[in-house]
CSV table of C-alpha atoms in Angstrom, one decimal:
chain,number,residue,atom,x,y,z
A,1,MET,CA,50.0,124.8,166.3
A,2,PHE,CA,47.8,123.8,169.0
A,3,ASN,CA,48.5,124.4,172.8
A,4,THR,CA,45.3,123.1,174.2
A,5,ARG,CA,43.4,120.1,173.0
A,6,PHE,CA,39.8,120.0,172.4
A,7,LYS,CA,38.7,116.2,173.4
A,8,SER,CA,35.2,116.4,171.8
A,9,HIS,CA,32.9,117.9,168.9
A,10,HIS,CA,30.9,119.6,171.7
A,11,ASP,CA,34.1,121.8,172.0
A,12,VAL,CA,34.0,122.9,168.5
A,13,LYS,CA,30.3,123.6,168.7
A,14,ASP,CA,31.2,126.1,171.7
A,15,VAL,CA,33.6,127.8,169.2
A,16,ILE,CA,30.7,128.3,167.0
A,17,THR,CA,28.5,129.5,169.6
A,18,SER,CA,31.1,132.2,170.5
A,19,LYS,CA,31.2,133.3,167.0
A,20,VAL,CA,27.5,133.3,166.2
A,21,LYS,CA,25.3,134.2,169.0
A,22,ARG,CA,22.0,132.1,169.0
A,23,LYS,CA,18.6,133.9,168.0
A,24,ILE,CA,15.9,132.9,170.9
A,25,SER,CA,12.9,131.3,169.2
A,26,LEU,CA,9.4,130.7,170.6
A,27,PRO,CA,7.7,127.6,171.4
A,28,PHE,CA,5.0,128.2,169.1
A,29,LYS,CA,7.1,128.3,166.0
A,30,TYR,CA,8.2,124.8,166.6
A,31,TRP,CA,5.0,123.5,167.2
A,32,SER,CA,3.4,125.3,164.2
A,33,LEU,CA,6.1,123.6,162.1
A,34,LEU,CA,5.1,120.3,162.9
A,35,ASN,CA,1.8,120.9,161.4
A,36,LYS,CA,3.6,121.4,157.7
A,37,ASP,CA,5.2,118.8,155.7
A,38,PRO,CA,8.6,118.0,156.3
A,39,ILE,CA,11.3,118.6,153.4
A,40,ASP,CA,13.5,115.6,154.5
A,41,ILE,CA,11.6,112.5,155.7
A,42,ASP,CA,14.7,111.2,157.3
A,43,GLY,CA,15.1,112.0,161.2
A,44,GLY,CA,16.1,110.7,164.5
A,45,ILE,CA,14.7,110.6,168.1
A,46,TYR,CA,16.6,111.1,171.2
A,47,VAL,CA,15.3,110.2,174.5
A,48,HIS,CA,17.0,111.3,177.7
A,49,THR,CA,17.0,109.6,181.2
A,50,PRO,CA,18.7,111.8,183.8
A,51,TYR,CA,19.3,109.1,186.5
A,52,CYS,CA,21.8,106.6,187.5
A,53,ASP,CA,22.1,104.2,190.5
A,54,LYS,CA,25.8,105.0,191.0
A,55,ILE,CA,27.6,108.1,189.5
A,56,CYS,CA,31.0,107.9,187.9
A,57,SER,CA,33.7,110.0,189.6
A,58,PHE,CA,34.2,111.7,186.2
A,59,CYS,CA,30.6,112.7,185.6
A,60,ASN,CA,29.1,116.2,185.9
A,61,MET,CA,26.7,115.8,183.1
A,62,ASN,CA,22.7,116.3,183.1
A,63,ARG,CA,22.0,113.2,185.5
A,64,LYS,CA,21.6,112.4,189.3
A,65,GLN,CA,21.4,109.5,191.6
A,66,LEU,CA,18.4,107.5,191.6
A,67,ASP,CA,16.2,108.2,194.6
A,68,ASN,CA,12.6,106.7,193.5
A,69,ASP,CA,11.2,104.0,191.4
A,70,LEU,CA,11.0,106.3,188.2
A,71,GLU,CA,7.3,105.8,187.7
A,72,ASN,CA,6.6,109.4,187.6
A,73,TYR,CA,9.4,109.8,185.1
A,74,THR,CA,8.1,107.0,183.2
A,75,ASN,CA,4.6,108.4,183.0
A,76,TYR,CA,6.2,111.8,181.9
A,77,LEU,CA,8.1,110.5,179.1
A,78,VAL,CA,5.0,108.8,177.8
A,79,LYS,CA,3.1,111.9,178.0
A,80,GLU,CA,5.9,113.7,176.0
A,81,ILE,CA,5.9,111.2,173.2
A,82,ASN,CA,2.2,111.4,172.7
A,83,LYS,CA,2.6,115.0,172.0
A,84,TYR,CA,3.8,114.1,168.5
A,85,LYS,CA,1.4,111.4,167.9
A,86,PHE,CA,-0.9,113.3,165.5
A,87,LYS,CA,1.4,115.9,164.2
A,88,ASN,CA,1.4,115.8,160.3
A,89,TYR,CA,5.5,116.4,160.3
A,90,ILE,CA,6.1,113.3,162.5
A,91,GLN,CA,3.6,111.2,160.8
A,92,LYS,CA,5.2,111.9,157.4
A,93,LYS,CA,8.7,111.3,158.7
A,94,ARG,CA,10.4,107.9,158.8
A,95,PHE,CA,12.9,107.8,161.5
A,96,SER,CA,16.0,106.0,160.8
A,97,VAL,CA,17.7,106.5,164.2
A,98,VAL,CA,16.5,106.2,167.7
A,99,PHE,CA,19.1,106.9,170.6
A,100,PHE,CA,18.2,106.5,174.3
A,101,GLY,CA,21.1,108.3,176.3
A,102,GLY,CA,21.7,109.5,179.9
A,103,GLY,CA,22.3,108.7,182.6
A,104,THR,CA,21.4,105.0,182.4
A,105,PRO,CA,18.3,104.2,180.3
A,106,THR,CA,18.2,100.8,181.6
A,107,ILE,CA,17.5,101.7,185.1
A,108,PHE,CA,14.1,101.4,184.3
A,109,LYS,CA,12.0,98.6,185.5
A,110,PRO,CA,10.8,95.9,182.8
A,111,HIS,CA,7.3,97.3,183.0
A,112,GLN,CA,8.4,100.8,182.6
A,113,LEU,CA,10.5,100.1,179.7
A,114,GLU,CA,7.4,98.3,178.1
A,115,LYS,CA,5.3,101.4,178.5
A,116,ILE,CA,7.9,103.8,176.9
A,117,LEU,CA,8.9,102.0,174.0
A,118,LYS,CA,5.3,100.7,173.3
A,119,ALA,CA,4.4,104.6,173.3
A,120,LEU,CA,7.5,105.4,171.0
A,121,ARG,CA,6.6,102.7,168.4
A,122,GLU,CA,3.0,103.7,168.3
A,123,THR,CA,4.0,107.4,167.8
A,124,PHE,CA,6.8,107.3,165.3
A,125,ILE,CA,7.1,105.5,162.2
A,126,LEU,CA,10.7,104.0,162.0
A,127,ALA,CA,12.7,103.5,158.6
A,128,GLU,CA,12.9,100.1,157.0
A,129,ASN,CA,16.5,99.7,158.3
A,130,PHE,CA,16.7,101.7,161.4
A,131,GLU,CA,19.2,102.0,164.1
A,132,PHE,CA,17.9,101.9,167.6
A,133,THR,CA,20.6,102.3,170.4
A,134,PHE,CA,20.1,102.3,174.2
A,135,GLU,CA,23.3,103.4,176.3
A,136,THR,CA,23.4,101.1,179.5
A,137,THR,CA,25.8,99.6,181.9
A,138,LEU,CA,26.4,96.1,182.5
A,139,HIS,CA,24.9,95.6,185.7
A,140,ASN,CA,21.5,97.6,184.9
A,141,LEU,CA,20.9,95.3,181.9
A,142,THR,CA,19.0,92.4,183.1
A,143,TRP,CA,18.0,89.8,180.5
A,144,GLU,CA,14.3,90.5,181.2
A,145,LYS,CA,15.0,94.0,180.2
A,146,LEU,CA,16.8,93.2,177.1
A,147,GLU,CA,13.8,91.1,176.1
A,148,VAL,CA,11.4,93.9,176.4
A,149,MET,CA,14.2,96.1,174.5
A,150,LYS,CA,14.6,93.5,171.6
A,151,LYS,CA,10.7,93.1,171.3
A,152,TYR,CA,10.4,96.9,170.2
A,153,GLY,CA,13.3,96.8,167.9
A,154,VAL,CA,16.7,97.9,169.8
A,155,ASN,CA,19.4,96.7,167.8
A,156,ARG,CA,22.3,98.5,169.2
A,157,LEU,CA,23.9,98.7,172.7
A,158,SER,CA,26.4,101.2,173.8
A,159,ILE,CA,28.0,99.9,177.1
A,160,GLY,CA,29.7,102.2,179.4
A,161,ILE,CA,32.9,100.2,180.3
A,162,GLN,CA,35.5,102.7,180.6
A,163,THR,CA,38.4,100.7,181.7
A,164,PHE,CA,39.0,97.0,182.4
A,165,SER,CA,41.8,97.9,184.9
A,166,ASP,CA,40.3,96.9,188.3
A,167,ARG,CA,42.5,99.7,189.7
A,168,GLY,CA,41.0,102.0,187.4
A,169,ARG,CA,37.5,100.9,187.8
A,170,LYS,CA,37.6,101.5,191.4
A,171,LEU,CA,38.7,105.0,190.8
A,172,LEU,CA,36.4,105.9,188.1
A,173,ASN,CA,33.5,104.3,190.4
A,174,ARG,CA,32.5,101.6,188.1
A,175,THR,CA,30.6,98.6,189.2
A,176,TYR,CA,32.3,95.0,189.3
A,177,ASP,CA,35.6,93.9,188.3
A,178,GLN,CA,37.3,93.1,185.1
A,179,LYS,CA,36.6,89.4,185.2
A,180,TRP,CA,33.0,90.0,185.8
A,181,VAL,CA,32.7,92.6,183.1
A,182,LYS,CA,34.3,90.2,180.6
A,183,ASN,CA,32.3,87.4,181.4
A,184,ARG,CA,29.1,89.5,181.3
A,185,ILE,CA,29.9,90.8,177.9
A,186,LYS,CA,30.5,87.3,176.4
A,187,GLU,CA,27.1,86.2,178.0
A,188,LEU,CA,25.4,89.3,176.3
A,189,ARG,CA,26.8,88.2,172.9
A,190,THR,CA,24.9,85.0,173.3
A,191,LYS,CA,21.6,86.9,174.1
A,192,PHE,CA,21.7,89.6,171.8
A,193,GLU,CA,22.1,89.8,168.0
A,194,GLY,CA,22.6,93.3,167.4
A,195,LEU,CA,25.5,95.7,167.5
A,196,VAL,CA,27.4,95.9,171.0
A,197,CYS,CA,29.5,98.8,171.3
A,198,ILE,CA,31.5,100.0,174.2
A,199,ASP,CA,33.0,103.2,175.5
A,200,ILE,CA,36.9,103.4,176.9
A,201,ILE,CA,38.5,106.2,178.7
A,202,TYR,CA,42.2,106.7,178.7
A,203,ASN,CA,44.8,109.1,180.6
A,204,TYR,CA,42.8,108.6,183.8
A,205,LEU,CA,44.7,109.3,187.1
A,206,ASP,CA,48.1,107.6,187.3
A,207,GLN,CA,47.2,105.3,184.2
A,208,THR,CA,49.9,103.2,183.0
A,209,GLU,CA,50.9,102.3,179.5
A,210,GLU,CA,50.4,98.6,180.3
A,211,GLU,CA,46.7,99.4,181.4
A,212,VAL,CA,46.4,101.2,178.2
A,213,ILE,CA,47.5,98.3,176.2
A,214,ASN,CA,45.3,95.8,178.1
A,215,ASP,CA,42.4,97.9,177.8
A,216,ALA,CA,42.9,97.7,173.9
A,217,LYS,CA,44.0,94.0,174.0
A,218,ILE,CA,40.8,92.8,176.1
A,219,ALA,CA,38.5,95.0,174.1
A,220,GLY,CA,39.9,93.3,171.0
A,221,GLU,CA,39.5,89.8,172.4
A,222,LEU,CA,35.7,90.9,173.4
A,223,SER,CA,35.2,91.9,169.8
A,224,PRO,CA,32.6,94.9,170.2
A,225,ASP,CA,31.4,96.3,166.9
A,226,SER,CA,32.8,99.6,167.9
A,227,ILE,CA,34.7,101.3,170.7
A,228,SER,CA,34.6,105.2,171.5
A,229,PHE,CA,37.8,106.1,173.3
A,230,TYR,CA,38.2,109.3,174.9
A,231,SER,CA,40.7,111.2,177.2
A,232,LEU,CA,39.7,111.5,180.6
A,233,MET,CA,37.7,115.1,180.8
A,234,ILE,CA,37.6,116.5,184.3
A,235,HIS,CA,34.8,118.7,184.7
A,236,GLU,CA,33.6,121.1,187.6
A,237,GLY,CA,31.4,119.2,190.0
A,238,SER,CA,32.4,115.8,189.3
A,239,LYS,CA,33.8,113.6,192.1
A,240,ILE,CA,37.6,113.6,190.7
A,241,SER,CA,37.1,117.4,190.5
A,242,LYS,CA,36.2,117.8,193.9
A,243,ASP,CA,39.3,115.5,195.0
A,244,LEU,CA,41.8,117.3,192.9
A,245,ASN,CA,40.6,120.7,194.6
A,246,THR,CA,40.7,119.4,198.0
A,247,GLY,CA,44.1,117.9,197.5
A,248,GLU,CA,42.8,114.4,198.2
A,249,LYS,CA,43.9,113.3,194.8
A,250,THR,CA,46.7,114.7,192.2
A,251,PHE,CA,46.7,114.6,188.5
A,252,ASP,CA,49.6,116.3,186.6
A,253,TYR,CA,47.9,116.5,183.1
A,254,GLN,CA,50.7,116.4,180.2
A,255,LEU,CA,49.8,117.1,176.7
A,256,GLU,CA,52.7,114.8,175.1
A,257,ARG,CA,51.5,112.2,177.9
A,258,ASP,CA,47.9,112.4,176.5
A,259,ARG,CA,49.0,112.0,172.9
A,260,LYS,CA,51.3,109.1,173.7
A,261,LEU,CA,48.3,107.2,175.4
A,262,HIS,CA,46.1,108.2,172.7
A,263,ASP,CA,48.5,106.5,169.9
A,264,ILE,CA,49.3,103.6,172.1
A,265,PHE,CA,45.6,102.5,172.4
A,266,LEU,CA,45.0,103.3,168.7
A,267,ASN,CA,48.0,101.4,167.5
A,268,THR,CA,47.2,98.4,169.7
A,269,ILE,CA,43.5,98.3,168.6
A,270,GLU,CA,44.3,98.5,165.0
A,271,LYS,CA,46.2,95.1,165.5
A,272,GLU,CA,42.9,93.7,166.7
A,273,GLY,CA,41.0,94.6,163.4
A,274,TYR,CA,39.6,98.0,164.1
A,275,ASN,CA,39.7,101.3,161.9
A,276,ILE,CA,39.2,104.7,162.8
A,277,LEU,CA,35.5,105.8,162.1
A,278,GLU,CA,35.8,109.3,163.6
A,279,HIS,CA,38.1,111.1,165.6
A,280,THR,CA,37.1,109.2,169.0
A,281,LYS,CA,35.6,106.0,167.6
A,282,VAL,CA,37.1,102.8,166.1
A,283,SER,CA,34.9,100.3,164.3
A,284,LYS,CA,35.2,96.8,163.0
A,285,GLY,CA,33.2,97.9,159.8
A,286,THR,CA,30.0,96.5,161.3
A,287,ASP,CA,28.9,99.5,163.2
A,288,SER,CA,28.6,103.0,161.0
A,289,TYR,CA,27.1,105.0,164.1
A,290,ARG,CA,24.4,106.4,162.0
A,291,TYR,CA,22.9,108.4,165.0
A,292,ILE,CA,26.1,110.6,165.0
A,293,LYS,CA,26.0,111.1,161.3
A,294,ASN,CA,22.6,112.2,161.6
A,295,VAL,CA,23.5,114.8,164.1
A,296,HIS,CA,26.6,115.8,162.1
A,297,GLN,CA,24.5,116.6,159.0
A,298,LEU,CA,21.7,118.5,161.2
A,299,LYS,CA,18.9,116.1,160.4
A,300,ASP,CA,15.7,116.5,162.7
A,301,LEU,CA,16.1,115.1,165.9
A,302,ILE,CA,13.0,114.9,168.2
A,303,PRO,CA,14.3,115.6,172.0
A,304,ILE,CA,12.2,113.9,174.5
A,305,GLY,CA,13.0,113.7,178.2
A,306,VAL,CA,14.6,116.3,180.7
A,307,GLY,CA,18.2,117.1,179.4
A,308,ALA,CA,17.3,116.2,175.8
A,309,GLY,CA,18.3,118.4,173.0
A,310,GLY,CA,17.7,118.4,169.4
A,311,ARG,CA,16.3,120.2,166.3
A,312,VAL,CA,13.6,120.5,163.7
A,313,SER,CA,14.5,122.1,160.4
A,314,ASN,CA,16.7,125.2,161.6
A,315,ILE,CA,15.1,125.3,165.4
A,316,GLU,CA,17.2,123.8,168.0
A,317,MET,CA,15.6,122.9,171.3
A,318,PHE,CA,16.8,121.9,174.8
A,319,ASN,CA,14.4,120.5,177.4
A,320,LEU,CA,16.0,122.1,180.8
A,321,ASN,CA,13.3,120.6,183.0
A,322,LYS,CA,9.9,119.2,182.7
A,323,ILE,CA,8.7,122.6,182.3
A,324,VAL,CA,10.9,124.8,180.8
A,325,THR,CA,12.3,124.3,177.1
A,326,PHE,CA,14.8,126.6,175.4
A,327,TYR,CA,14.5,127.2,171.6
A,328,ALA,CA,16.7,128.9,169.2
A,329,THR,CA,16.7,129.5,165.7
A,330,ASP,CA,20.1,128.8,163.4
A,331,SER,CA,21.3,131.3,161.1
A,332,PRO,CA,22.4,130.5,157.5
A,333,LEU,CA,25.9,131.0,158.8
A,334,SER,CA,25.9,129.1,162.1
A,335,THR,CA,24.1,126.0,159.9
A,336,LYS,CA,27.2,126.4,157.7
A,337,LEU,CA,29.6,126.2,160.4
A,338,LYS,CA,27.8,123.5,162.4
A,339,LYS,CA,27.6,121.2,159.0
A,340,LEU,CA,31.5,121.8,158.4
A,341,SER,CA,32.3,120.9,161.9
A,342,GLY,CA,30.3,117.6,161.4
A,343,ALA,CA,31.6,116.8,157.9
A,344,THR,CA,35.1,116.9,159.4
A,345,GLN,CA,34.9,114.7,162.1
A,346,TYR,CA,35.6,111.4,160.0
A,347,GLU,CA,38.9,109.7,159.2
A,348,PHE,CA,38.6,110.6,155.4
A,349,VAL,CA,37.1,113.8,154.5
A,350,SER,CA,35.8,114.5,150.8
A,351,TYR,CA,36.5,117.8,149.2
A,352,GLU,CA,32.8,117.6,147.6
A,353,SER,CA,31.3,117.4,151.2
A,354,ILE,CA,33.4,120.5,152.1
A,355,LYS,CA,32.5,122.2,148.7
A,356,ASN,CA,28.7,121.7,149.4
A,357,ILE,CA,29.1,123.7,152.4
A,358,VAL,CA,31.4,126.4,151.8
A,359,GLY,CA,30.6,127.1,148.2
A,360,ASP,CA,33.0,129.6,146.6
A,361,HIS,CA,35.1,129.8,149.7
A,362,PHE,CA,36.7,126.3,148.9
A,363,ASP,CA,39.9,127.7,147.4
A,364,GLU,CA,40.5,129.6,150.7
A,365,ILE,CA,39.7,126.6,152.7
A,366,PHE,CA,42.0,124.4,150.6
A,367,LYS,CA,45.1,126.9,151.3
A,368,LEU,CA,44.4,126.0,154.9
A,369,LEU,CA,44.2,122.3,154.3
A,370,LYS,CA,47.6,122.6,152.5
A,371,ASP,CA,49.2,124.1,155.4
A,372,LEU,CA,47.7,121.4,157.8
A,373,GLU,CA,49.5,118.9,155.4
A,374,LYS,CA,52.7,120.8,155.9
A,375,GLU,CA,52.3,120.2,159.4
A,376,GLU,CA,51.6,116.5,159.0
A,377,TYR,CA,48.3,116.8,160.4
A,378,ILE,CA,46.5,115.3,157.3
A,379,ILE,CA,47.2,113.8,153.8
A,380,LEU,CA,45.8,115.3,150.8
A,381,PHE,CA,44.6,113.3,148.0
A,382,ASP,CA,42.7,114.1,144.5
A,383,ASP,CA,39.3,113.9,146.1
A,384,LYS,CA,39.7,113.9,149.9
A,385,TYR,CA,41.9,114.3,152.7
A,386,GLN,CA,42.9,111.8,155.6
A,387,TYR,CA,43.9,112.6,159.1
A,388,THR,CA,47.2,111.2,160.4
A,389,ARG,CA,47.6,109.7,163.6
A,390,LYS,CA,48.6,113.3,165.0
A,391,GLY,CA,45.8,114.8,163.0
A,392,THR,CA,43.5,112.4,164.6
A,393,PHE,CA,44.5,113.3,168.1
A,394,TRP,CA,44.2,117.1,167.0
A,395,GLY,CA,41.1,116.3,165.1
A,396,ASN,CA,38.5,118.5,167.0
A,397,ASN,CA,40.9,121.6,166.9
A,398,ILE,CA,41.6,121.2,163.0
A,399,SER,CA,37.5,121.4,162.7
A,400,ALA,CA,37.6,124.2,165.0
A,401,ILE,CA,40.2,126.2,162.8
A,402,LEU,CA,38.3,125.3,159.4
A,403,VAL,CA,35.1,126.5,161.2
A,404,GLU,CA,36.9,129.8,162.2
A,405,LYS,CA,38.3,130.3,158.7
A,406,LEU,CA,34.9,129.7,157.2
A,407,PHE,CA,33.3,132.5,159.8
A,408,GLU,CA,36.2,135.0,158.8
A,409,LEU,CA,35.3,134.3,155.1
A,410,GLU,CA,31.6,134.7,155.7
A,411,LYS,CA,32.0,137.9,157.7
């Protein structure tokens, strides 16, 4: 049924954007909205730091090598946070998720983290049981920084490990070897009581099945609360992409090999007590990844920092740089498509959640689900469906064809 694999929910978003063109909005509509009362008091905050002290070889995202002490960017973030301080909409919200992404947010010095986090906590009122995540590398996260983060409520760490293989770490331009990484995570566990989550990449250049199994087994031994696992995505502009283009490195990507390594990782990590949470994440049950659930449900997400994207109500925005922000308004159709994409990212998908989005089109959508069951992508139950192992591998493609079907029905 599928020839090209969608490896991320961002691929599904690209499908939606190709179907429903964005309607450009204006800044005053966004800021005037913040003077009103919110319909939903729940929401999230996303803070972006587009800097790293070392760029991974697979990365082409909104980040660059650090070449200053970040004092200017620290002051910029504080200024951006303070813009929201006295907005009626913001003061009546109770933010259940905060996410510091990058880049490497822990690249800041302790006193800079103090300034940023102090401003954030003075501006935004967090919900009683909030999730507060920092992405980090192990070598950037000093114990002094960790104490500052804990002081202001950080209770979840997302650590970019990518692989425990020494050969793989060198290829991906990761810092330190397996032994150091394992010891550092164990030490971190003694100093941090919150959730510790890691990222793993599989099917990188010349990765062996043994390396995949070892990554899963070592991850299981270290027992993080959740593990995101992604097939290597090679983007134009990354070091690996340039090496492939010049012939310095070679990579014969094969779809069946990708699926085999995907299944090996999942089969191995499930034996370590993990269950699928969404297409590219497994959890021990302690991490529910509330941030991404809010994003999938199109809840408000306040974007702060260069490269940050978010939304308030039906207005999306993206901070291109310190001066320019793009604003766009979601139509009712694009809202439905995005919600359907989000609802179908999890291992189990209730029919009720689909009905709430597609309404009278559910019978037609269900016919497509029956076709997917015949192809062994999903298993239908009385009130929900479940992705098979094959379906998990193709999960984002399945989300995409459901979105495309709804688009056809709504036209």
